[in-house]
mmCIF file of C-alpha atoms in Angstrom:
data_model
loop_
_atom_site.group_PDB
_atom_site.id
_atom_site.type_symbol
_atom_site.label_atom_id
_atom_site.label_comp_id
_atom_site.label_asym_id
_atom_site.label_seq_id
_atom_site.Cartn_x
_atom_site.Cartn_y
_atom_site.Cartn_z
ATOM 1 C CA MET E 967 88.906 195.990 121.720
ATOM 2 C CA LYS E 968 88.472 194.086 124.577
ATOM 3 C CA SER E 969 84.772 194.426 124.701
ATOM 4 C CA LYS E 970 84.301 192.500 121.090
ATOM 5 C CA ALA E 971 86.526 190.171 122.358
ATOM 6 C CA TRP E 972 84.454 189.304 124.938
ATOM 7 C CA ILE E 973 81.450 189.459 123.000
ATOM 8 C CA VAL E 974 82.667 187.123 120.067
ATOM 9 C CA ILE E 975 83.622 184.768 123.192
ATOM 10 C CA GLY E 976 80.478 184.925 124.808
ATOM 11 C CA ILE E 977 78.594 184.076 121.365
ATOM 12 C CA VAL E 978 81.072 181.321 120.583
ATOM 13 C CA VAL E 979 80.256 180.056 123.981
ATOM 14 C CA ALA E 980 76.476 180.557 123.346
ATOM 15 C CA VAL E 981 76.266 178.467 120.075
ATOM 16 C CA ILE E 982 78.235 175.872 121.946
ATOM 17 C CA ALA E 983 75.747 175.565 124.669
ATOM 18 C CA LEU E 984 73.157 175.778 122.538
ATOM 19 C CA SER E 985 74.340 173.191 120.433
ATOM 20 C CA ILE E 986 75.002 171.044 123.477
ATOM 21 C CA LEU E 987 71.600 171.427 124.752
ATOM 22 C CA GLY E 988 69.856 170.811 121.343
ATOM 23 C CA SER E 989 71.718 167.438 120.999
ATOM 24 C CA TYR E 990 70.946 166.226 124.594
ATOM 25 C CA ASN E 991 67.071 167.360 124.134
ATOM 26 C CA GLY E 992 67.354 165.496 120.454
ATOM 27 C CA LEU E 993 68.923 161.863 122.256
ATOM 28 C CA VAL E 994 66.048 162.256 125.140
ATOM 29 C CA LYS E 995 63.618 162.717 122.143
ATOM 30 C CA LYS E 996 64.807 159.500 120.772
ATOM 31 C CA SER E 997 65.674 157.708 123.761
ATOM 32 C CA GLN E 998 61.761 158.492 124.291
ATOM 33 C CA ALA E 999 60.795 156.982 120.899
ATOM 34 C CA VAL E 1000 62.193 153.842 122.153
ATOM 35 C CA ASP E 1001 60.596 153.576 125.009
ATOM 36 C CA THR E 1002 57.593 154.471 123.578
ATOM 37 C CA ALA E 1003 57.860 151.725 120.349
ATOM 38 C CA ALA E 1004 58.799 149.153 123.574
ATOM 39 C CA ALA E 1005 55.380 150.204 125.031
ATOM 40 C CA GLN E 1006 53.488 149.760 122.051
ATOM 41 C CA ILE E 1007 55.108 145.993 121.656
ATOM 42 C CA GLN E 1008 53.944 145.012 125.323
ATOM 43 C CA THR E 1009 50.506 146.401 124.569
ATOM 44 C CA ASP E 1010 50.226 144.217 121.445
ATOM 45 C CA TYR E 1011 51.719 141.262 123.090
ATOM 46 C CA GLN E 1012 49.344 141.962 125.981
ATOM 47 C CA ARG E 1013 46.027 141.976 123.525
ATOM 48 C CA ARG E 1014 47.349 138.834 122.467
ATOM 49 C CA SER E 1015 47.388 137.252 125.892
ATOM 50 C CA ASP E 1016 44.195 138.498 126.575
ATOM 51 C CA LEU E 1017 42.670 136.482 123.533
ATOM 52 C CA ILE E 1018 44.256 133.443 124.827
ATOM 53 C CA PRO E 1019 41.904 132.254 127.327
ATOM 54 C CA ASN E 1020 39.077 132.984 125.471
ATOM 55 C CA LEU E 1021 40.611 130.591 122.739
ATOM 56 C CA VAL E 1022 41.621 128.007 125.108
ATOM 57 C CA SER E 1023 38.157 128.171 126.656
ATOM 58 C CA THR E 1024 36.423 127.350 122.944
ATOM 59 C CA VAL E 1025 39.168 124.761 121.649
ATOM 60 C CA LYS E 1026 38.609 122.876 125.348
ATOM 61 C CA GLY E 1027 34.916 122.212 124.595
ATOM 62 C CA ALA E 1028 35.382 120.795 120.970
ATOM 63 C CA ALA E 1029 38.577 119.374 121.595
ATOM 64 C CA SER E 1030 38.596 117.751 125.181
ATOM 65 C CA TYR E 1031 41.290 115.344 124.791
ATOM 66 C CA GLU E 1032 43.975 117.749 123.550
ATOM 67 C CA GLN E 1033 44.590 118.654 127.082
ATOM 68 C CA ALA E 1034 48.606 118.921 126.600
ATOM 69 C CA THR E 1035 48.545 121.491 124.087
ATOM 70 C CA LEU E 1036 46.138 123.436 125.623
ATOM 71 C CA THR E 1037 48.157 123.150 129.045
ATOM 72 C CA GLN E 1038 51.269 124.139 126.701
ATOM 73 C CA VAL E 1039 49.386 127.416 125.799
ATOM 74 C CA VAL E 1040 48.085 128.258 129.314
ATOM 75 C CA GLU E 1041 51.851 127.786 130.565
ATOM 76 C CA ALA E 1042 53.346 129.866 127.806
ATOM 77 C CA ARG E 1043 51.225 132.732 128.546
ATOM 78 C CA ALA E 1044 51.444 132.924 132.367
ATOM 79 C CA ASN E 1045 55.258 132.774 131.750
ATOM 80 C CA ALA E 1046 55.162 135.255 129.512
ATOM 81 C CA THR E 1047 53.424 137.482 131.818
ATOM 82 C CA LYS E 1048 56.244 137.172 134.648
ATOM 83 C CA VAL E 1049 58.812 138.733 132.095
ATOM 84 C CA SER E 1050 59.765 142.367 131.440
ATOM 85 C CA LEU E 1051 60.972 144.309 129.239
ATOM 86 C CA ASN E 1052 63.702 146.590 129.845
ATOM 87 C CA VAL E 1053 64.829 147.998 126.787
ATOM 88 C CA ASN E 1054 68.294 149.259 128.251
ATOM 89 C CA ASP E 1055 69.072 145.391 128.715
ATOM 90 C CA PRO E 1056 70.000 143.743 126.060
ATOM 91 C CA ALA E 1057 69.148 140.449 127.849
ATOM 92 C CA SER E 1058 65.920 141.648 128.870
ATOM 93 C CA ILE E 1059 65.225 141.731 125.454
ATOM 94 C CA ALA E 1060 65.957 138.634 124.753
ATOM 95 C CA ALA E 1061 64.187 137.192 127.491
ATOM 96 C CA PHE E 1062 61.224 138.887 126.699
ATOM 97 C CA GLN E 1063 61.510 137.830 123.112
ATOM 98 C CA ASN E 1064 62.092 134.463 124.189
ATOM 99 C CA ALA E 1065 59.117 133.714 126.300
ATOM 100 C CA GLN E 1066 56.715 135.862 123.824
ATOM 101 C CA SER E 1067 58.126 133.139 120.856
ATOM 102 C CA GLN E 1068 56.889 130.090 123.231
ATOM 103 C CA VAL E 1069 53.397 131.944 123.138
ATOM 104 C CA SER E 1070 53.814 131.858 119.542
ATOM 105 C CA SER E 1071 54.826 128.357 119.248
ATOM 106 C CA SER E 1072 52.044 127.037 121.669
ATOM 107 C CA LEU E 1073 49.870 128.992 120.090
ATOM 108 C CA SER E 1074 50.537 127.405 116.837
ATOM 109 C CA ARG E 1075 50.504 124.252 118.169
ATOM 110 C CA LEU E 1076 46.881 124.990 119.192
ATOM 111 C CA LEU E 1077 45.809 126.191 116.064
ATOM 112 C CA ALA E 1078 46.985 123.380 114.472
ATOM 113 C CA VAL E 1079 45.250 120.662 116.923
ATOM 114 C CA ALA E 1080 41.940 122.650 115.941
ATOM 115 C CA GLU E 1081 42.384 122.201 112.199
ATOM 116 C CA ASN E 1082 41.516 118.430 112.760
ATOM 117 C CA TYR E 1083 38.183 119.671 114.221
ATOM 118 C CA PRO E 1084 35.844 120.803 111.429
ATOM 119 C CA GLN E 1085 33.253 121.295 113.957
ATOM 120 C CA LEU E 1086 35.087 123.725 116.084
ATOM 121 C CA THR E 1087 36.900 125.919 112.654
ATOM 122 C CA ALA E 1088 33.293 126.514 111.525
ATOM 123 C CA THR E 1089 32.088 128.165 114.674
ATOM 124 C CA GLU E 1090 31.875 131.970 114.629
ATOM 125 C CA SER E 1091 33.181 132.232 117.931
ATOM 126 C CA PHE E 1092 36.498 130.427 116.776
ATOM 127 C CA LYS E 1093 36.892 132.331 113.780
ATOM 128 C CA GLY E 1094 36.715 135.396 115.200
ATOM 129 C CA LEU E 1095 39.250 134.611 117.923
ATOM 130 C CA GLN E 1096 41.432 133.046 114.973
ATOM 131 C CA THR E 1097 40.722 136.862 112.692
ATOM 132 C CA GLN E 1098 41.617 138.635 116.217
ATOM 133 C CA LEU E 1099 45.020 136.432 116.944
ATOM 134 C CA GLU E 1100 45.804 137.177 113.012
ATOM 135 C CA GLY E 1101 45.102 140.919 113.326
ATOM 136 C CA THR E 1102 46.946 141.267 116.627
ATOM 137 C CA GLU E 1103 49.934 138.976 115.320
ATOM 138 C CA ASN E 1104 50.436 141.389 112.096
ATOM 139 C CA ARG E 1105 50.005 144.573 114.994
ATOM 140 C CA ILE E 1106 52.939 142.968 116.978
ATOM 141 C CA ALA E 1107 54.958 142.603 113.791
ATOM 142 C CA VAL E 1108 54.436 146.137 113.009
ATOM 143 C CA SER E 1109 55.373 147.116 116.163
ATOM 144 C CA ARG E 1110 58.593 145.468 116.267
ATOM 145 C CA LYS E 1111 59.745 147.156 112.987
ATOM 146 C CA ASP E 1112 58.620 150.503 114.498
ATOM 147 C CA PHE E 1113 60.414 149.679 117.664
ATOM 148 C CA ASN E 1114 63.906 148.840 115.704
ATOM 149 C CA THR E 1115 63.277 152.089 113.274
ATOM 150 C CA ALA E 1116 63.362 154.014 116.267
ATOM 151 C CA VAL E 1117 66.396 152.019 117.931
ATOM 152 C CA GLN E 1118 68.317 152.529 114.701
ATOM 153 C CA THR E 1119 67.612 156.385 115.007
ATOM 154 C CA TYR E 1120 68.667 156.582 118.649
ATOM 155 C CA ASN E 1121 71.765 154.508 118.044
ATOM 156 C CA THR E 1122 72.853 156.445 115.315
ATOM 157 C CA THR E 1123 72.605 159.457 117.362
ATOM 158 C CA VAL E 1124 74.585 158.177 119.847
ATOM 159 C CA LYS E 1125 77.446 156.347 117.697
ATOM 160 C CA VAL E 1126 77.768 159.896 115.119
ATOM 161 C CA PHE E 1127 79.903 162.807 116.206
ATOM 162 C CA PRO E 1128 78.872 164.829 117.659
ATOM 163 C CA GLY E 1129 75.861 162.987 119.098
ATOM 164 C CA SER E 1130 78.610 160.434 120.646
ATOM 165 C CA LEU E 1131 80.381 162.915 122.683
ATOM 166 C CA ILE E 1132 77.236 164.227 124.277
ATOM 167 C CA ALA E 1133 75.811 160.712 124.796
ATOM 168 C CA SER E 1134 79.041 159.559 126.489
ATOM 169 C CA ILE E 1135 78.822 162.719 128.613
ATOM 170 C CA PHE E 1136 75.598 162.140 129.685
ATOM 171 C CA GLY E 1137 75.624 158.331 129.991
ATOM 172 C CA PHE E 1138 73.426 157.630 127.172
ATOM 173 C CA GLU E 1139 74.185 154.134 125.639
ATOM 174 C CA ALA E 1140 73.059 152.089 122.364
ATOM 175 C CA LYS E 1141 69.863 150.024 123.007
ATOM 176 C CA ALA E 1142 69.404 146.328 121.351
ATOM 177 C CA TYR E 1143 67.029 145.444 118.775
ATOM 178 C CA PHE E 1144 64.137 142.647 118.593
ATOM 179 C CA GLN E 1145 65.969 139.993 116.964
ATOM 180 C CA ALA E 1146 64.140 137.453 114.344
ATOM 181 C CA ASP E 1147 63.150 134.233 115.999
ATOM 182 C CA ALA E 1148 65.674 131.332 116.036
ATOM 183 C CA ALA E 1149 63.441 129.577 114.085
ATOM 184 C CA ALA E 1150 62.940 131.674 111.192
ATOM 185 C CA GLN E 1151 66.868 131.250 110.636
ATOM 186 C CA THR E 1152 66.370 127.689 109.224
ATOM 187 C CA ALA E 1153 64.068 127.181 106.114
ATOM 188 C CA PRO E 1154 61.559 124.882 106.291
ATOM 189 C CA LYS E 1155 62.321 121.498 104.101
ATOM 190 C CA VAL E 1156 60.153 120.802 101.650
ATOM 191 C CA GLU E 1157 59.423 117.523 100.192
ATOM 192 C CA PHE E 1158 57.426 116.211 97.365
ATOM 193 C CA GLY E 1159 56.372 112.926 96.583
ATOM 194 C CA ASN E 1160 56.910 110.719 93.732
#
C-alpha cells in the first residue's frame, strides 16, 4: 500500500516538475522571440541609417543652399546611432524610438525640400534612394508590428496564471511595446480655400 502511495506522489511531483519546466522553457522561447524582433527593428533602422549618407550626398549636389536641412539629417542620424535598444527597459525603448523619430522627421523635411528641385527628383540615383527609403520605412513598420506582437504574446504568458507564477519565481517581467509617434496622435488640419 505504501509503495503505491509513493508512486502516486512521485508521479504528481514529476508532473508538477515537468509543468514548471515547460512553463519556464515557454517563457524563455517567448523572451527570445521578443529579442529577435527587436534585433530586426535595429537592422531595419540601421539599413535606413546606411542610406542617409548617399541621400545627403545626392541632394547636396543639387540643393547646395539647403545646408541647414542636410545638417539636421546628418545630426539626427548621428544621434540615433548613439542610442541603444534594451527591450527590458521601457525608458530605453522610448529613447530609441525618440531618436528614430528625429531621423524620420529630418528625412521628411529633406525629401520635401528635394521636391523643390525637379532636376534632382528626376535623377535615377535620387529616385532609387527614395524607393529604397520607402521600402525600408515599410520594413520598419512591419518589424515594429512583429515586435509588438511578440511582446504581446510574451506579456500574456507572464501575466496569466500559471505563467505569472513561474515568471515571478524566475524573474521574468513584462516588456514594453513600441508606441505610436507622438505626432501620429494629432490629426493634420485640412483647410480648403473659398
